[in-house]
Structure formats: C-alpha cells, structure tokens
Coordinates of C-alpha atoms and ligand atoms in Angstrom, one line a residue:
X1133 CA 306.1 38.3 -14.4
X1134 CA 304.1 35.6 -12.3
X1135 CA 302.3 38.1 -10.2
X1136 CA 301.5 40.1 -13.0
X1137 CA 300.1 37.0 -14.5
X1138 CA 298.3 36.5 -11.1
X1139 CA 296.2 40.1 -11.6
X1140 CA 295.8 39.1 -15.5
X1141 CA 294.1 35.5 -14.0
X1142 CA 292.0 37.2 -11.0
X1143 CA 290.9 39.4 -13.7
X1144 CA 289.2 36.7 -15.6
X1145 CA 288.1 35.2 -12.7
X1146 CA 286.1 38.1 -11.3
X1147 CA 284.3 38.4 -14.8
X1148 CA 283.4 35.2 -13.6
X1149 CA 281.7 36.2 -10.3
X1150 CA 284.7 35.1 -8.5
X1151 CA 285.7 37.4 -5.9
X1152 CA 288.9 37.3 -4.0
X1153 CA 288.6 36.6 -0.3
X1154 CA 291.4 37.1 2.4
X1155 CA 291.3 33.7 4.5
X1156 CA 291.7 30.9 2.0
X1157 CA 289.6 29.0 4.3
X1158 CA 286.7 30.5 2.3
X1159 CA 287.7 30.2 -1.0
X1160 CA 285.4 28.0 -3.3
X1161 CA 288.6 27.4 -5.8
X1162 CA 292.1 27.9 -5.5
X1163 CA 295.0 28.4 -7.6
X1164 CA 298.6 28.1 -7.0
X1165 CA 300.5 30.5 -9.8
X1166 CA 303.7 28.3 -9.6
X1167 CA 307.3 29.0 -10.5
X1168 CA 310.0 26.9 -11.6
X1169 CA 313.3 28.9 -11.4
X1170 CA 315.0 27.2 -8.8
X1171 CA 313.6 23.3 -7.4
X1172 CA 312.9 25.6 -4.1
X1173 CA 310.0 27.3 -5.8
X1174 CA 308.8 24.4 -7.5
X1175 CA 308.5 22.2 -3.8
X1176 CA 307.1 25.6 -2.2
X1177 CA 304.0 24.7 -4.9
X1178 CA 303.9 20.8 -4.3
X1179 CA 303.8 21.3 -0.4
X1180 CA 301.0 24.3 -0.7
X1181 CA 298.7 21.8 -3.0
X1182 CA 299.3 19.2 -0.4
X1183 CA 298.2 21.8 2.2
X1184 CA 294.8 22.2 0.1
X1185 CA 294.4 18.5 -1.0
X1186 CA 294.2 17.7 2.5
X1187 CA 291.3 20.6 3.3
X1188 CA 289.3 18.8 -0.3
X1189 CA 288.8 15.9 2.2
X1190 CA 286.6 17.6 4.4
X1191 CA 285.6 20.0 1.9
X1192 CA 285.1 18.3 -1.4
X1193 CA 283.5 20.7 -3.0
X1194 CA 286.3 23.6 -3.2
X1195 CA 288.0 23.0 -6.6
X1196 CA 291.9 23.3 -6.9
X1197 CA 294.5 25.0 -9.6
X1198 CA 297.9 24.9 -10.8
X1199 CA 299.4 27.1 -13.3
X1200 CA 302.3 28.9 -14.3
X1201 CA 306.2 27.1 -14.6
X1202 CA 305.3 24.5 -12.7
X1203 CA 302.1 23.1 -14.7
X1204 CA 303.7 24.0 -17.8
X1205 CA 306.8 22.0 -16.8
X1206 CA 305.2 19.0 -15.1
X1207 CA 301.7 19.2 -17.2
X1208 CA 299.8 16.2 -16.4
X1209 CA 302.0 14.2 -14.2
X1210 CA 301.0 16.6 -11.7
X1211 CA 297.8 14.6 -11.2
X1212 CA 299.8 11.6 -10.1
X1213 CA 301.8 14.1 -7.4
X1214 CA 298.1 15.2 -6.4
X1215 CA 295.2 13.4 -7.5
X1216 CA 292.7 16.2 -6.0
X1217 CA 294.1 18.9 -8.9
X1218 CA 290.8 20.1 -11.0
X1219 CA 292.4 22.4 -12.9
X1220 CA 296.2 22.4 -14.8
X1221 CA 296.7 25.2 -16.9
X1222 CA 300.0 26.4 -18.3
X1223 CA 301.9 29.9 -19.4
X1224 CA 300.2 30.1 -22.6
X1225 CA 296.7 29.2 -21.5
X1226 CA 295.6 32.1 -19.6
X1227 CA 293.5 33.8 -21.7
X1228 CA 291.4 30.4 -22.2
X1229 CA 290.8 30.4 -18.7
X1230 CA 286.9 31.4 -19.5
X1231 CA 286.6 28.3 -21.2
X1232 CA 288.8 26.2 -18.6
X1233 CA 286.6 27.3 -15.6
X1234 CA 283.4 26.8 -16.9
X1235 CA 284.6 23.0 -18.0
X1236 CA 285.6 22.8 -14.2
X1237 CA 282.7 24.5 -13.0
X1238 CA 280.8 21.4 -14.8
X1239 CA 282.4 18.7 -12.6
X1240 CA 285.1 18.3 -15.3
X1241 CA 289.1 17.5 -14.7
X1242 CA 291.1 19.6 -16.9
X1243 CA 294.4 19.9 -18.5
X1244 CA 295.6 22.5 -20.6
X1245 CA 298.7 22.8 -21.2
X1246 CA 300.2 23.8 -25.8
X1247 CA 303.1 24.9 -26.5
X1248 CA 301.8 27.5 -28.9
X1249 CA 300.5 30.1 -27.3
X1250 CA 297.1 31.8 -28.1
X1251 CA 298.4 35.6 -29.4
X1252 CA 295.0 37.7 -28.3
X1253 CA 294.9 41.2 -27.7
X1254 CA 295.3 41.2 -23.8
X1255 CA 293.2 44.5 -23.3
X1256 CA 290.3 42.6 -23.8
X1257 CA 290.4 40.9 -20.7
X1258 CA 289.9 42.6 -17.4
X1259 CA 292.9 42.9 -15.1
X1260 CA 292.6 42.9 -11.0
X1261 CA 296.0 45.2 -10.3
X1262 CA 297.4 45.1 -7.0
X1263 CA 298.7 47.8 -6.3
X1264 CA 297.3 51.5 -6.7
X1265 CA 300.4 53.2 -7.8
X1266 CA 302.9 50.8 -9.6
X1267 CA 301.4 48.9 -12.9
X1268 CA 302.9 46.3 -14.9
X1269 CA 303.0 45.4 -18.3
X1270 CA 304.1 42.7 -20.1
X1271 CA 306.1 43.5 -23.7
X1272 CA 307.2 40.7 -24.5
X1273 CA 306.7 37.1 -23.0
X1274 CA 309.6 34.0 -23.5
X1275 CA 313.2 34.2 -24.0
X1276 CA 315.2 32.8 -26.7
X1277 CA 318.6 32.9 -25.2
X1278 CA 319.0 29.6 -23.6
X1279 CA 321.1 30.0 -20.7
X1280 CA 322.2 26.9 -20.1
X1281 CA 321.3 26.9 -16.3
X1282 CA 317.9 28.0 -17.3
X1283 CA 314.2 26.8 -17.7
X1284 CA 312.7 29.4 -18.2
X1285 CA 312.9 28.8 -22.4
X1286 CA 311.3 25.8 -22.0
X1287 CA 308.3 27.1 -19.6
X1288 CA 307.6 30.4 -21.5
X1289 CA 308.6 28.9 -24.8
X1290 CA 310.1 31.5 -27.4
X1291 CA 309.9 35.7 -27.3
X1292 CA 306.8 36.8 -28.4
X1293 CA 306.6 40.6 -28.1
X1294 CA 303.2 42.7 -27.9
X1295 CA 301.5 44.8 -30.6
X1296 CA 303.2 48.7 -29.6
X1297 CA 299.1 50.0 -30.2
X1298 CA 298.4 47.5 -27.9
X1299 CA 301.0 48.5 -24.7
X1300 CA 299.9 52.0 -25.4
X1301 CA 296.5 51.8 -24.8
X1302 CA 296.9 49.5 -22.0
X1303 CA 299.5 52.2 -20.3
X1304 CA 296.7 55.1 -21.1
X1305 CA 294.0 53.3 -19.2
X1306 CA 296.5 52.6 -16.2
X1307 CA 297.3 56.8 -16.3
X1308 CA 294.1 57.3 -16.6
X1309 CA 293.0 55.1 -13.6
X1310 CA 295.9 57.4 -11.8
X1311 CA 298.9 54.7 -11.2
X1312 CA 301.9 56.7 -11.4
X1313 CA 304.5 53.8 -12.2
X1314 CA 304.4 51.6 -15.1
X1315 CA 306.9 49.1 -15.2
X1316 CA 307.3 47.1 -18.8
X1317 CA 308.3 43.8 -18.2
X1318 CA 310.2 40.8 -19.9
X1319 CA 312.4 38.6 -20.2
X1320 CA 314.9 40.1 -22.5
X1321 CA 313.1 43.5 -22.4
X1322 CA 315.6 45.2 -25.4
X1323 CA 314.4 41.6 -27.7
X1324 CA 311.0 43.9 -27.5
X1325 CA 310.3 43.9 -31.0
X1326 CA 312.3 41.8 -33.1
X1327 CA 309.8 39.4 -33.8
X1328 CA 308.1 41.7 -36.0
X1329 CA 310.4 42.0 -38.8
X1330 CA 310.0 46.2 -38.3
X1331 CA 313.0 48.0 -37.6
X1332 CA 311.0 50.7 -35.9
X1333 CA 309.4 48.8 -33.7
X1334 CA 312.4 48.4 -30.6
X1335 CA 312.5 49.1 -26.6
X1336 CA 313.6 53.0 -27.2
X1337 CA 311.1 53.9 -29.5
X1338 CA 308.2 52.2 -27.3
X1339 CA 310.1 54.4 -24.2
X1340 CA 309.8 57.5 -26.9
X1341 CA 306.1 56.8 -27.1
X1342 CA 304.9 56.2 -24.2
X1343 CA 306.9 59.6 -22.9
X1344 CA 304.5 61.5 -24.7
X1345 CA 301.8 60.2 -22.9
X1346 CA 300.3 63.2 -20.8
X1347 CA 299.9 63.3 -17.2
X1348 CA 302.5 62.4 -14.2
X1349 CA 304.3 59.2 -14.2
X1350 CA 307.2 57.4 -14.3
X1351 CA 308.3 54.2 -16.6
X1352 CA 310.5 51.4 -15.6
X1353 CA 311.6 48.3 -17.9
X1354 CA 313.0 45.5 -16.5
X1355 CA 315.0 42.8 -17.4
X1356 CA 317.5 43.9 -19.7
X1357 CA 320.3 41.5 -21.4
X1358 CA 323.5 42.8 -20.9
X1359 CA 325.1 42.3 -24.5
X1360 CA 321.3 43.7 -25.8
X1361 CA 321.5 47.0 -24.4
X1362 CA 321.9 49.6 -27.4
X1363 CA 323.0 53.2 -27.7
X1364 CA 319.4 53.9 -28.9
X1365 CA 317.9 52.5 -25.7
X1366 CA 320.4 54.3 -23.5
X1367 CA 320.0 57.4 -25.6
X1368 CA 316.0 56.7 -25.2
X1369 CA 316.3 56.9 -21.3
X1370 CA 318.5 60.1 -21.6
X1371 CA 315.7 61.8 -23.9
X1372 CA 312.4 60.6 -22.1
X1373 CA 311.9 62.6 -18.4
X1374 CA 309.5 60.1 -17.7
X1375 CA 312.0 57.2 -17.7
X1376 CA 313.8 56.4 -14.7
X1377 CA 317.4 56.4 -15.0
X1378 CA 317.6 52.9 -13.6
X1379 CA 319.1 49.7 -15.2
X1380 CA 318.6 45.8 -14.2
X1381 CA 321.3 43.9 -15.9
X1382 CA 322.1 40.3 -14.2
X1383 CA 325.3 39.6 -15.1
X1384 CA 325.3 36.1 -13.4
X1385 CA 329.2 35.5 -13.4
X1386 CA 331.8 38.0 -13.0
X1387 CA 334.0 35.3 -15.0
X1388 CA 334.3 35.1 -18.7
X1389 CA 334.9 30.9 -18.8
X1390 CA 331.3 30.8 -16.7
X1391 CA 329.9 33.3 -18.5
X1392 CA 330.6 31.0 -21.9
X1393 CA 329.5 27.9 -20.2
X1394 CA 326.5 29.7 -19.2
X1395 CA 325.6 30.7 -22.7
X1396 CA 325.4 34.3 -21.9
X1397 CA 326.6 36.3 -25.1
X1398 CA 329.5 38.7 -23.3
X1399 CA 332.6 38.5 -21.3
X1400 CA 333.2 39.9 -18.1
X1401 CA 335.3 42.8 -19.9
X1402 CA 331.9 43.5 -22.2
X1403 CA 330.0 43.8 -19.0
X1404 CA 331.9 45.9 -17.4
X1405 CA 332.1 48.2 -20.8
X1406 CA 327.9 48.3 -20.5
X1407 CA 328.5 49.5 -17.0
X1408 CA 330.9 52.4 -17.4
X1409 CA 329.2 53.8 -20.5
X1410 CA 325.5 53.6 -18.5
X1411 CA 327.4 55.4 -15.6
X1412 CA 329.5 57.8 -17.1
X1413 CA 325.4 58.9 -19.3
X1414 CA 323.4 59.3 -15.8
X1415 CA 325.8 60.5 -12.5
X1416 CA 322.9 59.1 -10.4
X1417 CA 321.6 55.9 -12.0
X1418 CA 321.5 52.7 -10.1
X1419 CA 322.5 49.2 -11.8
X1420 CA 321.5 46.2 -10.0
X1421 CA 322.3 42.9 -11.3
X1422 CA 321.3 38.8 -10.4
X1423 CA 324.3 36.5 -9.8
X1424 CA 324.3 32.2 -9.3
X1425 CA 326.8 30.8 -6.9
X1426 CA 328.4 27.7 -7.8
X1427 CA 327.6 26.8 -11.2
X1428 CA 328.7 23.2 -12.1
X1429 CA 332.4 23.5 -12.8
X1430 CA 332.6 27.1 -11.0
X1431 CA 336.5 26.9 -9.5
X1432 CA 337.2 28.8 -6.4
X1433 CA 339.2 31.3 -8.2
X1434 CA 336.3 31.5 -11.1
X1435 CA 334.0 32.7 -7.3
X1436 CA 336.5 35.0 -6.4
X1437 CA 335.8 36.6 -9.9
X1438 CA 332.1 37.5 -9.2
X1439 CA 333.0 38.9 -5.8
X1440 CA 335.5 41.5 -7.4
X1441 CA 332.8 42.2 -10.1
X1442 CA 329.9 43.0 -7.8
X1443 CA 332.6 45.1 -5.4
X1444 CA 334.3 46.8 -8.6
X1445 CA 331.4 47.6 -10.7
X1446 CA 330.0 49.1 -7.5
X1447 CA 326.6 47.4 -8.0
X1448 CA 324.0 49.0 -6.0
X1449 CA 321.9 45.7 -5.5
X1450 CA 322.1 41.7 -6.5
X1451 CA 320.0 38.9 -6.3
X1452 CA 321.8 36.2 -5.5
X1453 CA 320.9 32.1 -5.9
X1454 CA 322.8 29.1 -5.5
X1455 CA 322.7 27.1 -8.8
X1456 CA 319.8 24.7 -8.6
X1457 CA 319.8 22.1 -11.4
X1458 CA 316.6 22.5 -13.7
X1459 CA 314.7 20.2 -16.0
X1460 CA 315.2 20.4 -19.7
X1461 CA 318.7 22.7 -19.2
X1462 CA 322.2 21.6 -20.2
X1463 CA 323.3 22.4 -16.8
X1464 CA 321.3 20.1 -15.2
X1465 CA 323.2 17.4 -17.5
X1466 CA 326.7 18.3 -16.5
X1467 CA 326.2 16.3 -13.5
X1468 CA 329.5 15.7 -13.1
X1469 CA 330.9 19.1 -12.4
X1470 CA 327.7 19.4 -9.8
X1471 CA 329.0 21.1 -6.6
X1472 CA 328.3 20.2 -3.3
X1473 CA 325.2 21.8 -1.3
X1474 CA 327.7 22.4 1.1
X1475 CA 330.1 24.6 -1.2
X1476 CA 327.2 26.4 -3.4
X1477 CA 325.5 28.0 0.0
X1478 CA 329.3 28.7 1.5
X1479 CA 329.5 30.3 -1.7
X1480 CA 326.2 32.3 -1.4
X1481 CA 326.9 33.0 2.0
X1482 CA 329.7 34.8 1.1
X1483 CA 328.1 36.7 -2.5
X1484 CA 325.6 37.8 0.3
X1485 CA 328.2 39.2 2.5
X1486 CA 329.8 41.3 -0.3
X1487 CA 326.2 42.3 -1.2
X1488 CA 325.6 44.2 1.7
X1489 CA 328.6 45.8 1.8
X1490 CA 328.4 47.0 -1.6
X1491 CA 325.0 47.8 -1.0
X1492 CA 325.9 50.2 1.8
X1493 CA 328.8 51.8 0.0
X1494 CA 326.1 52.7 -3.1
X1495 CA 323.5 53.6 -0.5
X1496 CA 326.3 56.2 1.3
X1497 CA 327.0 57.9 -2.1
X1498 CA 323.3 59.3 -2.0
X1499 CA 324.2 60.8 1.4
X1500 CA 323.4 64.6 1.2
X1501 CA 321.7 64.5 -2.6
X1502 CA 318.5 65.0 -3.1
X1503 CA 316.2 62.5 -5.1
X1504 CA 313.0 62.7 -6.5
X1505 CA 310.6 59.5 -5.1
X1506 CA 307.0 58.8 -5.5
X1507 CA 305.7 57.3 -2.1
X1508 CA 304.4 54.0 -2.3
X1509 CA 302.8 53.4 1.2
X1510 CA 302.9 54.5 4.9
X1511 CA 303.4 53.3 8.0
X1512 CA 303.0 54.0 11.3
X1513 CA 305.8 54.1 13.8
X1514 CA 306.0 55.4 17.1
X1515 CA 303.0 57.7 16.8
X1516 CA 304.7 59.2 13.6
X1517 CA 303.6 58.3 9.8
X1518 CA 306.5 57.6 7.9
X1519 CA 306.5 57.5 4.1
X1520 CA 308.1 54.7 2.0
X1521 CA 308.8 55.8 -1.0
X1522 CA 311.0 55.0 -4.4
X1523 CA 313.4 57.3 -5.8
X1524 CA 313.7 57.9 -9.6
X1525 CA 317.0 54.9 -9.3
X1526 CA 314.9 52.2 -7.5
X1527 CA 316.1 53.1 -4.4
X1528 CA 313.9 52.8 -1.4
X1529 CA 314.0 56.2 0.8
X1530 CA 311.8 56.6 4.1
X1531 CA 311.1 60.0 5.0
X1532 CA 308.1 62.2 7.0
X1533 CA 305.9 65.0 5.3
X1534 CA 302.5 65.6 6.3
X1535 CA 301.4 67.2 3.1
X1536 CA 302.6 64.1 1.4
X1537 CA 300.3 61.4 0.6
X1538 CA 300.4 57.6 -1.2
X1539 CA 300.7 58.4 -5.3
X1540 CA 302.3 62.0 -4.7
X1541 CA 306.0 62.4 -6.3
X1542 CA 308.5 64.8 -4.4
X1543 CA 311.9 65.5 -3.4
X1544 CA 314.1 64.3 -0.7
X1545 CA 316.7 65.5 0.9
X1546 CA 319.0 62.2 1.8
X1547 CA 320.5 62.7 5.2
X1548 CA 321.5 58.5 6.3
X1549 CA 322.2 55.1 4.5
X1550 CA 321.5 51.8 5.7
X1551 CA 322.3 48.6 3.4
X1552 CA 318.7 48.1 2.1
X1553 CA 317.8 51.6 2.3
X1554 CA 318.0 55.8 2.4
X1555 CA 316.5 57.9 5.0
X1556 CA 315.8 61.6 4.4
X1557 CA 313.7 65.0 4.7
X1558 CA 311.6 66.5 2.3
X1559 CA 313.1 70.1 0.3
X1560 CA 312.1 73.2 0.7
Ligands
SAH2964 N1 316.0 37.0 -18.1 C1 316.8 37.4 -17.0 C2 316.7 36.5 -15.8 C3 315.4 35.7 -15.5 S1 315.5 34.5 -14.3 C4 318.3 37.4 -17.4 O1 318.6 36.8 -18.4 O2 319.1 37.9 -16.7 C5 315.9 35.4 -12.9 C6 317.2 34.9 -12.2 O3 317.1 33.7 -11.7 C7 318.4 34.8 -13.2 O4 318.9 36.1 -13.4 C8 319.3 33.9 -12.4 O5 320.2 34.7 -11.7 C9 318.4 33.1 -11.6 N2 318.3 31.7 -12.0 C10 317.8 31.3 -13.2 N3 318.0 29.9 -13.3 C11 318.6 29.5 -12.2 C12 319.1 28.3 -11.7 N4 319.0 27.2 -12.4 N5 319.7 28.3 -10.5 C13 319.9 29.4 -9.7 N6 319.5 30.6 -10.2 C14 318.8 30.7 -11.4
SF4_2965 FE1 316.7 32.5 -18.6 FE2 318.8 33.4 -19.9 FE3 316.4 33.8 -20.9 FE4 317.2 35.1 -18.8 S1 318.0 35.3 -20.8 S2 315.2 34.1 -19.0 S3 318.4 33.7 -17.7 S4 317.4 31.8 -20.6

C-alpha cells in the first residue's frame, strides 16, 4: 500500500516539474513515505530524517517530507523530533499535495494532517508506476476491524472503498500501457464495497468485471480477511481465467484464545475450514498467510499452536513478526502480559525455522508440474540470462529461454525446489 502510495505521490510531484533523481545527494526535496506497523519501521523513518536534517545544515535550501503512518500517527510532534521537517502530510492528504508543495515551495512550514479524508476520483492525478509489468491498485483504503495489536485503524482511519467505474478505467489505462499484472489492493480486500449500501457492488463482481477486460493479463487481490472470504469470491476466482488462483489470508495465531484476544472474527477450526474448501476448489493454488510471535499473554503451549497450524495447513509462505506494541491499540495497554524481547524473537526464531521447512515441502509439491509464469526480470549469471518469473500461484520460478522476454507469459516445466523458490525449463 505504501509504495503504491509512493508512485501516487511521485506522480504529483512530477506534474510539478519534480523529477526523480537516483543519488539523494541531488535531490532538491525529499520525502520519507513512513510506516508504522511495527516501532522498527517507525525508528527506520526517525533515523533516515536525522540522516537528511544533518545534510539541511550544509545545504539549507533542500526541503524535507514526512508522510504516511508515521506523520499521520505522530502529526506535529514530529517537528519537535526534527525541527528541519518542511513538510508533514498524512494518509488522507495526498491528493492535496499540489496545494501542500506550492505552500512549501513559498518558504512556508506545513502540516497536514485530517482525519477525514478528501474522497477525489484518483485517475485524475498522474501516477509514476514502478515497475513495467506488475500495477497496483488501490480498492479500498482503511480497515474497520480493529485488531487489537494493530494501528493501522487508527493511521488509515475507516474502509473507504473506490467507485467500481473508477478501478476500471484505471485497470484499462494500465492494459493499455501493456502491464500484464494488476494487483487490487487493501486492507480487508473482500470489505470492497460495503460502504456503498449496493449489494452488487462486492470483490467477485469487480474480479467478474475486470475479467472481461480484453488483452493478456493477470489479476491478483490482496489482503483477504479470513472469516470475509465468501463462496461468491471463491466462485469468482474459479469463473475468471484471468484471476490467479492464489490466496493471502494472515491468520496471525494458530490458537483460538489468541485469536479472540486479537479481535480477529474466527477460530483456529474456522480457518482451517477456509483453507480446505480453497484447496479442495484449485489443486494448485498457493495460500500464504502473516503470523505475530508472542502476543502479550501468548503461553508456550498457545506458540506451539501456530507452529502446527503453519506445518498442518501446509502454508506455502508466512510473514512472520514479533509483536511490537503500537500506539492507540489495546495490546499496547495490556502491559502486563508484555513478553520479554528475549522470548518474542526465541519465538520468531523458531516460526522462521518451521517457515522454511514448510516452505520447501509446498515448493517440492510443484516438482515435475508445469506452471504458467509471466517473467518479471532477468539476470545475468555466469554468461547465461536467467529469467525470474511468477507463476499463476505467486510462486517465484527461474528458468532460461531465449525467445522469452520481460512482460511475456509461458509455461514451465518445474524440474527443482528450493525454500524461497522453483527452478524449471520452458515446454514444448
Ligand atoms: N489487513 C491485514 C494485515 C495488515 S498489517 C490482515 O488483517 O491480515 C500486515 C501484518 O503486520 C499483519 O498481518 C500482522 O501480521 C503484522 N502486524 C500488524 N501489527 C503488528 C504488531 N503490532 N506487531 C507485530 N506484527 C504486526
Ligand atoms: Fe490491522 Fe486487523 Fe485491519 Fe488487518 S484487519 S489492517 S490486522 S486491524
């Protein structure tokens, strides 16, 4: 979400004249997109602004941003952290950034942080995409589920999904610029729509639409709510070719007394339910999931839980975290049921362990199937240029074919597994 933001801002910017440069030595302004999720991301920002406010002493005319979690989090207080800030601007003030710069650009300090955010129609503004082959697109912004452990309510503020009309056209200009992935993004992708008071309007119907869109590409969604995902959506993703047969679904705690003081709506039985029916719909489909180690009160045996989920369910991928208390959150309150540093990243240490090894195992069941991937990039490696490509399940597969080329979709032949990834040839 926060780099897609990033191409939404540098989109603005260039209308401006702005141009992005490659050694921030040149840059005439600077902004730090910031995120809050765990305090590690948050002091990554502080120390980078400290980096910069040190370069505005012998450069002082180079003008300095913060947005994203962290300036809609900390707002103004961030000038005491870093007096040398020009600009603070938060989630929901993007698309005012025309305004915002030329106030800066005018010797001005500025602060913009509401809690209400400005609903525009986003295609007006220009974005600067990243990548050539994979797009994003946002749905729907915010979550409304309050996870206890989690800020990210109180940062993004409450769902606020985008006009269908609106995601359409933006995903016909991106086929029409030839990116060959669009991924929808969200929060709580399968909330898409229920802010509209229009039953038609939901995740599977946007999937049914934008299927029909001509040309060759694929269409990813990501995140998805466990106790959200409907028998429409999953019948969606069996009816539309173009939609990869891929589910992320963070489950967070294999333990059903965690899962409750987490405030996520399902038990460890419901979870596993979700699994087995997405499974038993699409032989090849790959579910990857996020887990936290050591949530206050977590109990060894409660631990032990999450290991036998991600081993048992078969995940083919987790990101893992060790709970990291966050502002505003009823975790952070439960102070005393904090664990130690020292068990959390035991903990983690061993979630990691049992990551890659059920990693591997998912990765050895492709062994001798062949997948269909659209190569990303290429590198070059011992005087031989390999492919890196993404099969249809979000699994990365390295292979060599001359007549292939960055953008072009193909099959592969999968002949080894490693833990991260899946070697291969190309069919004949
Ligand atoms: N909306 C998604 C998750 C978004 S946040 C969902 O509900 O699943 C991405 C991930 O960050 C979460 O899945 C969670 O595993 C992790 N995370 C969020 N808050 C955290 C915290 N306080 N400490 C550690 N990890 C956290
Ligand atoms: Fe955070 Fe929970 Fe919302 Fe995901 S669903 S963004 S974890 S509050």
């Amino acid at each position: 979400m926060n780099k897609s933001d990033s191409e939404r801002i540098a989109g603005i910017l260039s209308h401006f004249g702005y141009e992005e440069i490659t050694d921030e030595k040149d840059a005439d302004l600077l902004i730090i997109n910031t995120c809050s999720i765990r305090q590690l991301s948050a002091d990554k920002a502080y120390s980078q602004l400290g980096v910069w406010g040190k370069r505005k002493k012998t450069h002082p005319d180079i003008k300095i941003g913060i947005c994203g979690c962290v300036a809609q989090q900390d707002k103004a207080s961030i000038r005491k952290r870093a007096p040398y800030v020009d600009l603070i601007f938060g989630t929901h003030n993007i698309y005012e950034l025309p305004t915002l710069i030329k106030r800066i650009e005018n010797g001005e300090k500025v602060c913009a942080i509401t809690n209400n955010p400005v609903i525009c129609n986003q295609n007006d503004f220009k974005i600067q995409r990243k990548d050539s082959v994979n797009a994003w697109i946002p749905i729907i912004e915010g979550c409304n589920n309050f996870c206890t452990y989690c800020v990210v309510p109180f940062t993004r503020g409450r769902e606020r999904s985008r006009r269908p009309e609106e995601i359409i056209e933006e995903a016909k200009n991106i086929i029409k610029q030839g990116f060959k992935e669009i991924t929808l993004l969200g929060q709580n992708v399968d909330s898409y729509g229920k802010d509209f008071n229009d039953k038609n309007i939901t995740l599977a119907n946007l999937l049914r639409e934008l299927n029909k869109l001509e040309g060759e590409f694929r269409i990813r969604f990501v995140t998805s709510y466990p106790s959200d995902i409907t028998d429409d959506l999953i019948d969606a993703v069996e009816e539309c070719s173009k939609v990869c047969k891929y589910f992320h679904i963070p489950m967070q705690s294999g333990n059903s007394h965690i899962l409750e003081e987490m405030n996520r709506h399902y038990t460890k039985q419901q979870y596993y339910e979700i699994v087995k029916k997405i499974r038993n719909r699409f032989p090849d489909v790959a579910i990857t999931s996020d887990f936290i180690a050591g949530f206050p009160g977590e109990t060894e045996e409660e631990f032990q839980d999450t290991l036998d989920a991600m081993e048992e369910l078969e995940l083919d991928y987790s990101n893992t975290a060790a709970y990291s208390p966050r502002a505003f959150t009823k975790a952070g309150k439960m102070t005393d049921k904090f664990l130690s540093e020292e068990v959390k990243y035991e903990r983690l240490n061993r979630l990691n362990e049992k990551n890659r090894e059920v990693c591997l195992k998912s990765n050895e069941k492709f062994v001798g199937k062949t997948l269909k991937v659209l190569v990303e990039s290429k590198t070059e490696k011992d005087g031989k240029i390999i492919l890196n490509s993404r099969a249809d399940n979000n699994k990365i597969v390295h292979f060599e074919d001359e007549t292939k080329d960055v953008g072009d979709f193909t099959n592969v032949k999968i002949n080894k597994a490693q833990t991260w990834c899946l070697y291969g040839e190309p069919t004949v």
